[in-house]
Coordinates of C-alpha atoms in Angstrom, one line a residue:
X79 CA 18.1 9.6 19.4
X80 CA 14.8 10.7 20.9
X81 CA 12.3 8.1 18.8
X82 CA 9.3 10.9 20.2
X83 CA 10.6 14.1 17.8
X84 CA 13.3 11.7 15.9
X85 CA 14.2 14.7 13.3
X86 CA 14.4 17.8 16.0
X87 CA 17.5 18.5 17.6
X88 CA 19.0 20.3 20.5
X89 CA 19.1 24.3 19.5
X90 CA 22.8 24.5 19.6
X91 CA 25.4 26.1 16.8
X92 CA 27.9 23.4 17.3
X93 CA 27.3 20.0 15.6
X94 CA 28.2 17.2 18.5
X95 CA 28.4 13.8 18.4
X96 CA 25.9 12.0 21.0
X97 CA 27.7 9.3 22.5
X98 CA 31.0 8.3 23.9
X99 CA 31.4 4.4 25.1
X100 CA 33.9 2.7 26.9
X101 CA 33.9 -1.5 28.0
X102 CA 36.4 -3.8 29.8
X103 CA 36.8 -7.4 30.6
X104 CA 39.6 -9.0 32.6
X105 CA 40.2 -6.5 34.9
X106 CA 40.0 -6.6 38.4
X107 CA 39.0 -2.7 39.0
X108 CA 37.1 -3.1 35.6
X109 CA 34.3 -0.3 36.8
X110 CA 37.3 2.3 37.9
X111 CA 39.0 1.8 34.6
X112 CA 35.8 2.3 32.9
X113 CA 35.2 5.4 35.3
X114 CA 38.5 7.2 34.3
X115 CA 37.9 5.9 30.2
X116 CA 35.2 7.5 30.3
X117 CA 36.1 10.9 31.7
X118 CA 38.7 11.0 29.0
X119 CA 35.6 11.0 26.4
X120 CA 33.8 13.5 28.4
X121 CA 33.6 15.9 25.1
X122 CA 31.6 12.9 23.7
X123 CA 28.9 13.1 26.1
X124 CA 27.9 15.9 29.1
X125 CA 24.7 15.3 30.0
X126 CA 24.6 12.1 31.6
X127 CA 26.8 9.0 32.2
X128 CA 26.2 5.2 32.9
X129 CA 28.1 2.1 33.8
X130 CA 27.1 -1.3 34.4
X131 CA 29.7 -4.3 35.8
X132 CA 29.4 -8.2 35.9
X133 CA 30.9 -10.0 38.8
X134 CA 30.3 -13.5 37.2
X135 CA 27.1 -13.8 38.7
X136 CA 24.9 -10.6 38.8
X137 CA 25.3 -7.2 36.7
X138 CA 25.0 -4.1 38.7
X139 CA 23.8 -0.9 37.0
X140 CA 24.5 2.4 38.2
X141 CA 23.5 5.9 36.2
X142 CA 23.3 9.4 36.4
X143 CA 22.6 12.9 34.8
X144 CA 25.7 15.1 34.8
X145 CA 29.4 15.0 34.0
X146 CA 31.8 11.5 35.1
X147 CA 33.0 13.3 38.2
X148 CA 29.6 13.9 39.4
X149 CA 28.9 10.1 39.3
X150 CA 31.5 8.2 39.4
X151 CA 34.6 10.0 41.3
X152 CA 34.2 8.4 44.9
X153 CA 35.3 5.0 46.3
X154 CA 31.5 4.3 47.0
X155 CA 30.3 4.8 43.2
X156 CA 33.1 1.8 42.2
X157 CA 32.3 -0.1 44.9
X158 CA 29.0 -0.6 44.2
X159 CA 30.0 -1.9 40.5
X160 CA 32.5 -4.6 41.2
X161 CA 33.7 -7.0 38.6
X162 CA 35.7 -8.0 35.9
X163 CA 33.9 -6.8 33.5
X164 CA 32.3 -3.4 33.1
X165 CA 30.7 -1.2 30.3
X166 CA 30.5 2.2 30.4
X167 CA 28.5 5.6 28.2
X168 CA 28.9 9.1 28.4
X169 CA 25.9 10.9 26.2
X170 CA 24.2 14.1 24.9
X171 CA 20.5 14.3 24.6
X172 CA 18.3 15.7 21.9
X173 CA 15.0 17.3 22.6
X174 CA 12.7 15.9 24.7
X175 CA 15.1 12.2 25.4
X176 CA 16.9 13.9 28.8
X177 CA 16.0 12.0 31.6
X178 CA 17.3 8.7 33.6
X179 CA 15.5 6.2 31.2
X180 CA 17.6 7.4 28.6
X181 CA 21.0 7.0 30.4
X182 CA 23.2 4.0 29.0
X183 CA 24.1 1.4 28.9
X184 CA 20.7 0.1 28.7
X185 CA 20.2 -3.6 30.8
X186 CA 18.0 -6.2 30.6
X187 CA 17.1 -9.6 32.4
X188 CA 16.6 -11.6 29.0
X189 CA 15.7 -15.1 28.5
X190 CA 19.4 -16.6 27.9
X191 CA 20.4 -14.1 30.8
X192 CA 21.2 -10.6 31.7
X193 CA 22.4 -7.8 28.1
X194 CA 24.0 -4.6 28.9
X195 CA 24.3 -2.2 25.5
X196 CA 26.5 0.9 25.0
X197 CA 25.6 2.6 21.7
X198 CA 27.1 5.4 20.0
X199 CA 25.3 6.1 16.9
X200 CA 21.8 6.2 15.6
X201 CA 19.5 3.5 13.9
X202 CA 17.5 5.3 11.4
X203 CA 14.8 2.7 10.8
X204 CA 14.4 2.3 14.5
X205 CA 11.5 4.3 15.0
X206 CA 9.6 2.0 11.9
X207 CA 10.9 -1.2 13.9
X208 CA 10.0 0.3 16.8
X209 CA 6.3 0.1 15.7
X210 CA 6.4 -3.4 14.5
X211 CA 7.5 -4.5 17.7
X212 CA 4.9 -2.5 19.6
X213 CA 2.1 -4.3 17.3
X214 CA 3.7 -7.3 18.4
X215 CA 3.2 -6.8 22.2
X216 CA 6.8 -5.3 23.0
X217 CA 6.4 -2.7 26.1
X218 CA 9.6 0.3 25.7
X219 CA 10.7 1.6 28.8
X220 CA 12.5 4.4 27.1
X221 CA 12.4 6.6 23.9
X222 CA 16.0 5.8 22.5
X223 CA 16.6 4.0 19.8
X224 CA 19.4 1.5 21.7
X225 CA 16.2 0.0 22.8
X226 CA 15.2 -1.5 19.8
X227 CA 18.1 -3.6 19.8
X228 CA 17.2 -4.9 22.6
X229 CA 13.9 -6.5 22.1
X230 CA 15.7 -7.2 18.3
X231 CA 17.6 -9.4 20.7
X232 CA 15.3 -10.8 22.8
X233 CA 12.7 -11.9 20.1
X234 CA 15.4 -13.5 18.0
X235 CA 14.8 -17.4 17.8
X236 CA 18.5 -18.0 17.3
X237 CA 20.0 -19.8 20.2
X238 CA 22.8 -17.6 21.1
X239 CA 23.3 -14.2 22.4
X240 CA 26.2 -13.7 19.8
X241 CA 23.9 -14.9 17.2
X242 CA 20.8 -13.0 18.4
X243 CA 22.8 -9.7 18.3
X244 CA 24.1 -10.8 14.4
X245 CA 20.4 -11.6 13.7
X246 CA 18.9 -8.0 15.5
X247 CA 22.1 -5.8 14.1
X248 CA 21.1 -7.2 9.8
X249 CA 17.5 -5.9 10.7
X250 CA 18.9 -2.2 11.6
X251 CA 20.0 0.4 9.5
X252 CA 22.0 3.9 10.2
X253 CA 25.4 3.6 12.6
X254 CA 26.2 1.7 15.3
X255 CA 29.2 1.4 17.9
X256 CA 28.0 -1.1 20.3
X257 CA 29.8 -2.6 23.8
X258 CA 27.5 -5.3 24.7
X259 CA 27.9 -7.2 28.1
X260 CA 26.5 -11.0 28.5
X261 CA 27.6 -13.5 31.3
X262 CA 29.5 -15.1 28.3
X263 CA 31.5 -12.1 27.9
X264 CA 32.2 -8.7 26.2
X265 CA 31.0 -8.3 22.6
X266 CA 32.4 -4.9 20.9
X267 CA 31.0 -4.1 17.1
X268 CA 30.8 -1.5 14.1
X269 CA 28.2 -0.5 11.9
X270 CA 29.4 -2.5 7.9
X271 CA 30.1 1.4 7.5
X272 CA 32.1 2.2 9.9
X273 CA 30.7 5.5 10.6
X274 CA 31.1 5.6 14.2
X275 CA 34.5 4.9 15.6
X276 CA 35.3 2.1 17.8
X277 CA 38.8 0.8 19.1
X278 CA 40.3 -1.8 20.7
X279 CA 43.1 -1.8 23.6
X280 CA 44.9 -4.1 26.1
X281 CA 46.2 -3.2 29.9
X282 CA 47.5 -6.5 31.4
X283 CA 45.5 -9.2 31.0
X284 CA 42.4 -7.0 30.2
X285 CA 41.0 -6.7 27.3
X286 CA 39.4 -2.7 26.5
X287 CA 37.0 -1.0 23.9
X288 CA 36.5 2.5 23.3
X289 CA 35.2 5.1 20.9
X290 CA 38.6 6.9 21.1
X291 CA 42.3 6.0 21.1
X292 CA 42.4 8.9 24.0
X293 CA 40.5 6.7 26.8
X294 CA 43.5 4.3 26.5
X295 CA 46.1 6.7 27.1
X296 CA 44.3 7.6 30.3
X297 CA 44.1 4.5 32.0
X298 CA 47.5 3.1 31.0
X299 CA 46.8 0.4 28.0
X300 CA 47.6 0.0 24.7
X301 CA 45.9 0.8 21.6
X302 CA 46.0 -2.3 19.7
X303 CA 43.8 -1.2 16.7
X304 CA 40.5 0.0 15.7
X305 CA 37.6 -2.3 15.2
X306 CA 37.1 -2.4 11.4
X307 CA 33.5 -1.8 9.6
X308 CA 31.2 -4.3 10.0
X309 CA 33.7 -6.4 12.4
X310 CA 32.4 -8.3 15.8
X311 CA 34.7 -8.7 18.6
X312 CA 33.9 -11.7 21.4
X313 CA 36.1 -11.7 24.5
X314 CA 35.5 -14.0 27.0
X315 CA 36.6 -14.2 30.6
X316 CA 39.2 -16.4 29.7
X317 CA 40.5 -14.0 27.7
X318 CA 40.1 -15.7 24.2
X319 CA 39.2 -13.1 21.5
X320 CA 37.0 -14.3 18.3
X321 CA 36.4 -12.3 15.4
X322 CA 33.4 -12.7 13.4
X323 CA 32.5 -10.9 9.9
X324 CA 28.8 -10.9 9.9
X325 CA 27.7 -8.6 7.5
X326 CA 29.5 -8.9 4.6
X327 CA 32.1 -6.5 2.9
X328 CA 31.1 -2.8 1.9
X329 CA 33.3 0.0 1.3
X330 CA 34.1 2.0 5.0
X331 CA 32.7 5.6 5.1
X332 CA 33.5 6.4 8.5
X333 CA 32.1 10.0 9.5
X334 CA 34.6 12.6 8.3
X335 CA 33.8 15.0 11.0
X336 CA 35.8 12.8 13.5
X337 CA 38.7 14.5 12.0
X338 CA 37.0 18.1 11.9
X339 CA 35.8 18.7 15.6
X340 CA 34.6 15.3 17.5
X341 CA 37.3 13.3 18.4
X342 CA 40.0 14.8 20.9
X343 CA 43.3 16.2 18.9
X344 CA 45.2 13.6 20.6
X345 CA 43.4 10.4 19.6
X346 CA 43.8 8.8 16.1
X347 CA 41.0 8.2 13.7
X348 CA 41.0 6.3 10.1
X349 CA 44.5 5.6 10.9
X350 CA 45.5 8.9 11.0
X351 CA 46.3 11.9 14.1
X352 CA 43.6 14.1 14.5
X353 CA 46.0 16.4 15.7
X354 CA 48.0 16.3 12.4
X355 CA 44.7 16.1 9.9
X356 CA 43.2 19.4 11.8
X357 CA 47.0 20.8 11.2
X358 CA 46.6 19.7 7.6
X359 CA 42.6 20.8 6.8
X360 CA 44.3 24.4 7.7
X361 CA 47.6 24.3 5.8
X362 CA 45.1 23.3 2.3
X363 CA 42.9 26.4 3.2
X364 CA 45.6 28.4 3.4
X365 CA 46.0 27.5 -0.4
X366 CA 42.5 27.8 -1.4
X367 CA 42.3 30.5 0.4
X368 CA 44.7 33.0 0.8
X369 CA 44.0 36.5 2.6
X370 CA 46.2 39.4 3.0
X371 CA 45.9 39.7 7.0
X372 CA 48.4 40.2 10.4
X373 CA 47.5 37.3 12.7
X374 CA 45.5 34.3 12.3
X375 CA 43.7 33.6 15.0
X376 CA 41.8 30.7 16.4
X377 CA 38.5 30.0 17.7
X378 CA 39.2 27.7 21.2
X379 CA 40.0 25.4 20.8
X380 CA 38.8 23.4 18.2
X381 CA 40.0 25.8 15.9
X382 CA 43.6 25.8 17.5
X383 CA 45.1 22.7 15.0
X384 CA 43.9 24.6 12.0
X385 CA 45.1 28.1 12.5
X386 CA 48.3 26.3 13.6
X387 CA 48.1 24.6 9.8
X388 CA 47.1 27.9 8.2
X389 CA 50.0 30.2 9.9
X390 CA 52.5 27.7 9.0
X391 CA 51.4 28.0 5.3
X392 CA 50.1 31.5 5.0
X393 CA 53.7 32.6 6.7
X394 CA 51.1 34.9 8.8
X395 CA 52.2 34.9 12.6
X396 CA 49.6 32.5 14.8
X397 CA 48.1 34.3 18.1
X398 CA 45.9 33.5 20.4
X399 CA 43.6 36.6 20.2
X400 CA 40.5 35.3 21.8
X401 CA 40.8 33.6 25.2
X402 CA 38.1 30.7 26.3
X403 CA 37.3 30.3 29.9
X404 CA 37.2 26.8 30.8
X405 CA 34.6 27.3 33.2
X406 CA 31.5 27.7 31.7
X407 CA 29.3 24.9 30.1
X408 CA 29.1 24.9 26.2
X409 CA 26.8 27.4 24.4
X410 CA 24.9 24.8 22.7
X411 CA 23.4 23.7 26.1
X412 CA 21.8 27.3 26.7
X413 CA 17.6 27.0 26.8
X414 CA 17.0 30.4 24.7
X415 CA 18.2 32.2 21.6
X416 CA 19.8 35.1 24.2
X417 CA 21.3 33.2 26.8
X418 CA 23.2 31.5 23.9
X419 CA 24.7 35.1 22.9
X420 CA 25.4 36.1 26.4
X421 CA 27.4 32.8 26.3
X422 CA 29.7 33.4 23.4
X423 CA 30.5 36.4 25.2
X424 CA 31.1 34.4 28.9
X425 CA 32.6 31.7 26.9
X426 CA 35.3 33.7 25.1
X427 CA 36.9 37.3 25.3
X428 CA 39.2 39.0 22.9
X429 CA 42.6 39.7 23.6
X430 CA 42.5 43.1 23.1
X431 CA 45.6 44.5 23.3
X432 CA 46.1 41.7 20.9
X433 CA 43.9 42.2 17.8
X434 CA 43.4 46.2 18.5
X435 CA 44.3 47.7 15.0
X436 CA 45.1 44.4 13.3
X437 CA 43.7 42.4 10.1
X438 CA 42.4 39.2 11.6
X439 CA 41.7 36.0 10.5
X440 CA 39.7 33.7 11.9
X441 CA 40.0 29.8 12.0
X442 CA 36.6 27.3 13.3
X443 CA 36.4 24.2 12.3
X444 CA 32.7 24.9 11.2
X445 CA 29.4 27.5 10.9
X446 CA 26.3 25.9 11.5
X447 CA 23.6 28.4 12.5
X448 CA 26.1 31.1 12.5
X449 CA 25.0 33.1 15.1
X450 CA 28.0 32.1 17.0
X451 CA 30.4 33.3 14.6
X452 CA 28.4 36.8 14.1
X453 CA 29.4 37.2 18.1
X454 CA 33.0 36.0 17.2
X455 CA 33.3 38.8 14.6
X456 CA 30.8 41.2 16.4
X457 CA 33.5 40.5 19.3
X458 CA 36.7 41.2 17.3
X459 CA 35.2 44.7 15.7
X460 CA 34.4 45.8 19.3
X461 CA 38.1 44.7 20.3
X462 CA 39.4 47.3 17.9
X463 CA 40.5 45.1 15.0
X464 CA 40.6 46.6 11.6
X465 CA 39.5 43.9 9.3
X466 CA 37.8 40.3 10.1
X467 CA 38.4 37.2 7.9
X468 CA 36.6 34.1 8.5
X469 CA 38.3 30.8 7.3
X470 CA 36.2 27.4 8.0
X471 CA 38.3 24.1 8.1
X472 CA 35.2 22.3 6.6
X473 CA 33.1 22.7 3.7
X474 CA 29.6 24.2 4.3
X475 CA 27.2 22.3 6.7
X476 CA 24.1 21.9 4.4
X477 CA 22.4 18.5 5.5
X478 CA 21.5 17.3 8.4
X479 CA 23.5 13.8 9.9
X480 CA 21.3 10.8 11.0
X481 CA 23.9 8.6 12.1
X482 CA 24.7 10.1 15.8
X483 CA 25.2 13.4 15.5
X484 CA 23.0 16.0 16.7
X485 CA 22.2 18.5 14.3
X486 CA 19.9 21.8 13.7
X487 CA 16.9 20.6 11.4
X488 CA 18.3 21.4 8.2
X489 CA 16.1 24.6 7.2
X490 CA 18.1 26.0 10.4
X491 CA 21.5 25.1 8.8
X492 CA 23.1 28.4 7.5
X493 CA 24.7 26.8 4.8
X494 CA 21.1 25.2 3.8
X495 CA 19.5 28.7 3.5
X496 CA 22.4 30.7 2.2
X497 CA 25.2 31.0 -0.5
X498 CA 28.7 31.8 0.9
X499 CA 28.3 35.7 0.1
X500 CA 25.1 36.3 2.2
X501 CA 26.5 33.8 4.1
X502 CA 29.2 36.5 5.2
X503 CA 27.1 39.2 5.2
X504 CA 24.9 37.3 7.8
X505 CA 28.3 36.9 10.0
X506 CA 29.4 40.4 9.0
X507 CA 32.9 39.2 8.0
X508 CA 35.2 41.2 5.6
X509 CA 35.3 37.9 3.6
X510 CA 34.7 34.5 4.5
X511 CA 35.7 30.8 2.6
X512 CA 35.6 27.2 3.7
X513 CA 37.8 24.7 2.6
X514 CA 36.4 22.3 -0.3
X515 CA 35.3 19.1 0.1
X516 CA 38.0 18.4 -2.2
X517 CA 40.8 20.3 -0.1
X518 CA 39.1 18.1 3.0
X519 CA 40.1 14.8 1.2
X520 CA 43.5 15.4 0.2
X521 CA 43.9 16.9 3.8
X522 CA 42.8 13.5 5.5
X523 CA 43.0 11.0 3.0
X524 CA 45.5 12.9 0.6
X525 CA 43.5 12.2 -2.5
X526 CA 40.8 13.9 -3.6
X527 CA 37.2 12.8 -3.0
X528 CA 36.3 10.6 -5.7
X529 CA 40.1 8.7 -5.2
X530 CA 39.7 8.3 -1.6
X531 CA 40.2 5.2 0.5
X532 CA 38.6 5.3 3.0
X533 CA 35.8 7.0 1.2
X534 CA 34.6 9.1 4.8
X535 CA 30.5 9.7 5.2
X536 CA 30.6 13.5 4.2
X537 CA 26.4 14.0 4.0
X538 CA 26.3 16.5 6.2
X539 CA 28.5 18.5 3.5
X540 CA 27.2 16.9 0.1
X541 CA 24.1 15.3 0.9
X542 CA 25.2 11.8 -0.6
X543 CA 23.9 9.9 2.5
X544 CA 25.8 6.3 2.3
X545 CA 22.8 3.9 4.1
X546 CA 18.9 4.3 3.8
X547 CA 16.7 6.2 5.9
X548 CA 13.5 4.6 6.6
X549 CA 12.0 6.8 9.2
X550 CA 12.5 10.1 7.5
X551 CA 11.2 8.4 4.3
X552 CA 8.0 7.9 5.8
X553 CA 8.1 10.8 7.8
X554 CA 8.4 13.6 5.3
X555 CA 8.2 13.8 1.7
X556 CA 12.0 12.9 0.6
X557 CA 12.1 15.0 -2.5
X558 CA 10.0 18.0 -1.3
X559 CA 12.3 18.1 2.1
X560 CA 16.0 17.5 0.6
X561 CA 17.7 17.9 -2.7
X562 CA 19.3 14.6 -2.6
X563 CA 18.0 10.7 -3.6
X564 CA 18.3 8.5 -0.2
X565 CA 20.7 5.4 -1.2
X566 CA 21.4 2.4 0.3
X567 CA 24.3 0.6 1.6
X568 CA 26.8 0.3 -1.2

């Protein structure tokens, strides 16, 4: 989070999470492992990538702007980060919070010794506690909200780093997936929510952390389990692990998109197989909502599990009738309105000979601004197909997130502005629906929303924000700005 412009956010029509982190301890190439954990989280994080590594005496800190590869591929780059223990951050920025300052994990010299932090997640009171600590003499090197923790930490008058971190983390607010690095050890935690994922894995006598169950299958170790809400890990170099409960019990809403778009297909979230929840979300809107069509057809890929869900229910035949090129950079990255158009059409084609003459429907996993899926459809029509459906394997995107996720301002949100009928005239779709936030439930959690456990964070779809939100309390007028009451931690 940018703490200059903390409510503006990149002008992309994909939602995104900001952060992807990785840590180990107990290995002897403990910065390559890191390295190759986290170019399996790329997707998390394409704008710049960090590590820092502890040989028992000194931490060395090396980060860049760009993808993994461009950092971190040569013998050089993990030379110059040796260790046992090393902690790693791929990351997105929002406006104005590009630039090396900004690049994770953040490092420190404190008092009681050197702190390295990986965050994924955002604190939404950290731009109030950010002025408190500025009154009190506190000079920021950077405008992300990781910092805060930091000087949290080093102003806390309890006598251990473990206990400094407890003390800083009950002052924050919002989400949280922290790595932390000391010259005690490895300290990996969750927000009392959950909202932000975080596991845990072992290769040999190493210990791992990651914000997906992917990173493990890359480097060879096991997924052992994920780090529960509100849950503190401690590894030391001796290997002993200690679990510590610091914040009491709450009920877990972990983010719910995790299972819509963010996480890779292949990892498992909340217990469950992305893979086989995206299959699911499009097999219940296939119930919902049933269209009289030839070929359902995804939107690459994130749409891919969904239509594969849908076909299989709807009995209509799955085709892939637009084709992505893997070689250009994501449309939410373009600088202008235009250049964002011209890259749908760089981005993906239409298999002609495909869809020419054919009803088509079309699975994405969401609409945000929509001007993405107006090209889709535009894209189709000029292809030669005869009608255009548009099926969404998530409910409406009306609210903004503040937990990590880098949204449009919410007067930019299509759902926000429209009902689902102009909604598809905006898009120029024959018809368009989006699976309920009921439907979403019973696809994930197979109850619906009121009955589910896990109960997921769905504020981005309903508005029912699960924490408080301090800075945009005081930064707009709450009930003039959104047509939900702020809540607190339940």
């Amino acid at each position: 989070m940018n703490l200059t412009d903390p409510f503006r956010c990149a002008d992309g029509d994909k939602l995104r999470e900001e952060c992807g982190v990785f840590g180990a301890i107990g290995a002897p190439d403990a910065a390559a492992i890191t390295a190759l954990g986290l170019h399996a989280l790329q997707h998390r994080g394409q704008e710049a990538a960090g590590i820092v590594s502890f040989d028992g005496t000194e931490f060395f800190v090396r980060r860049g702007l760009g993808h993994v590869a461009e950092n971190f591929s040569g013998q050089e780059a993990i030379a110059a980060l040796p260790g046992m223990m090393a902690a790693g951050h791929v990351r997105y920025s929002t406006t104005g919070g590009a630039g090396l300052r900004n690049v994770q994990p953040l490092y420190a010299d404190l008092a009681a010794g050197g702190f390295a932090v990986a965050h994924n997640g955002n604190i939404s009171n950290a731009a109030t506690l950010r002025a408190e600590l500025v009154s009190r003499g506190a000079i920021f090197q950077s405008t992300s909200d990781t910092e805060v923790i930091i000087h949290l930490v080093a102003t806390s008058r309890y006598p251990t780093l473990v206990d400094r971190l407890i003390d800083a983390l009950r002052l924050v607010e919002g989400a949280f997936a922290l790595v932390v690095m000391t010259p005690e050890g490895m300290i990996a935690c969750r927000d009392p929510l959950g909202i932000r994922p975080l596991v845990m894995g072992r290769v040999g006598d190493a210990t791992l952390f990651a914000s997906e169950s992917v990173a493990f299958d890359v480097v060879g170790a096991e997924f052992i389990r994920e780090i529960e809400p509100g849950e503190m890990i401690e590894v030391g170099f001796d290997g002993n692990v200690r679990t510590l409960r610091p914040f009491g019990q709450h009920r877990p809403r972990p983010c719910v998109f995790e299972h819509v778009y963010f996480s890779r297909p292949d990892s498992v979230f909340a217990g469950r197989s992305v893979y086989e929840a995206r299959k699911a979300i499009g097999s219940q809107l296939a119930l919902e909502s049933p269209v009289d069509a030839d070929l359902v057809v995804p939107v690459p890929d994130s749409g891919v599990p969904a239509a594969i869900g849908f076909a299989h229910t709807s009995g209509i035949p799955f085709e892939l009738g637009i084709i992505r090129s893997h070689y250009v950079g994501r449309t939410f990255i373009q600088p202008s309105e235009g250049a964002r158009h011209t890259g749908v059409r760089r981005k993906h084609n239409a298999n002609r000979a495909l869809v020419a003459g054919k009803r088509i429907v079309l699975i994405d996993d969401s609409i945000v601004r929509g001007t993405t899926s107006m090209k889709i459809v535009e894209m189709m029509r000029d292809a030669g197909a005869a009608e255009v459906h548009f099926r969404v394997a998530s409910p409406p995107t009306a609210h903004s997130c503040f937990y990590g996720v880098d949204t449009p301002e919410r007067s930019k949100l299509l759902a926000a502005r429209m009902e689902v009928e102009p909604m598809r005239d905006f898009i120029k779709a024959d018809t368009l629906a989006f699976v309920s936030l009921d439907g979403l439930y019973r696809a994930v959690a197979g109850v619906d929303r009121d009955n589910a456990a896990p109960q997921f964070c769905d504020a981005c779809f309903s508005g029912d924000y699960p924490t408080s939100l301090t800075d945009l309390a005081r930064a707009t007028n709450v009930d003039a700005q959104l047509s939900f009451p702020v809540g607190k931690v339940a």
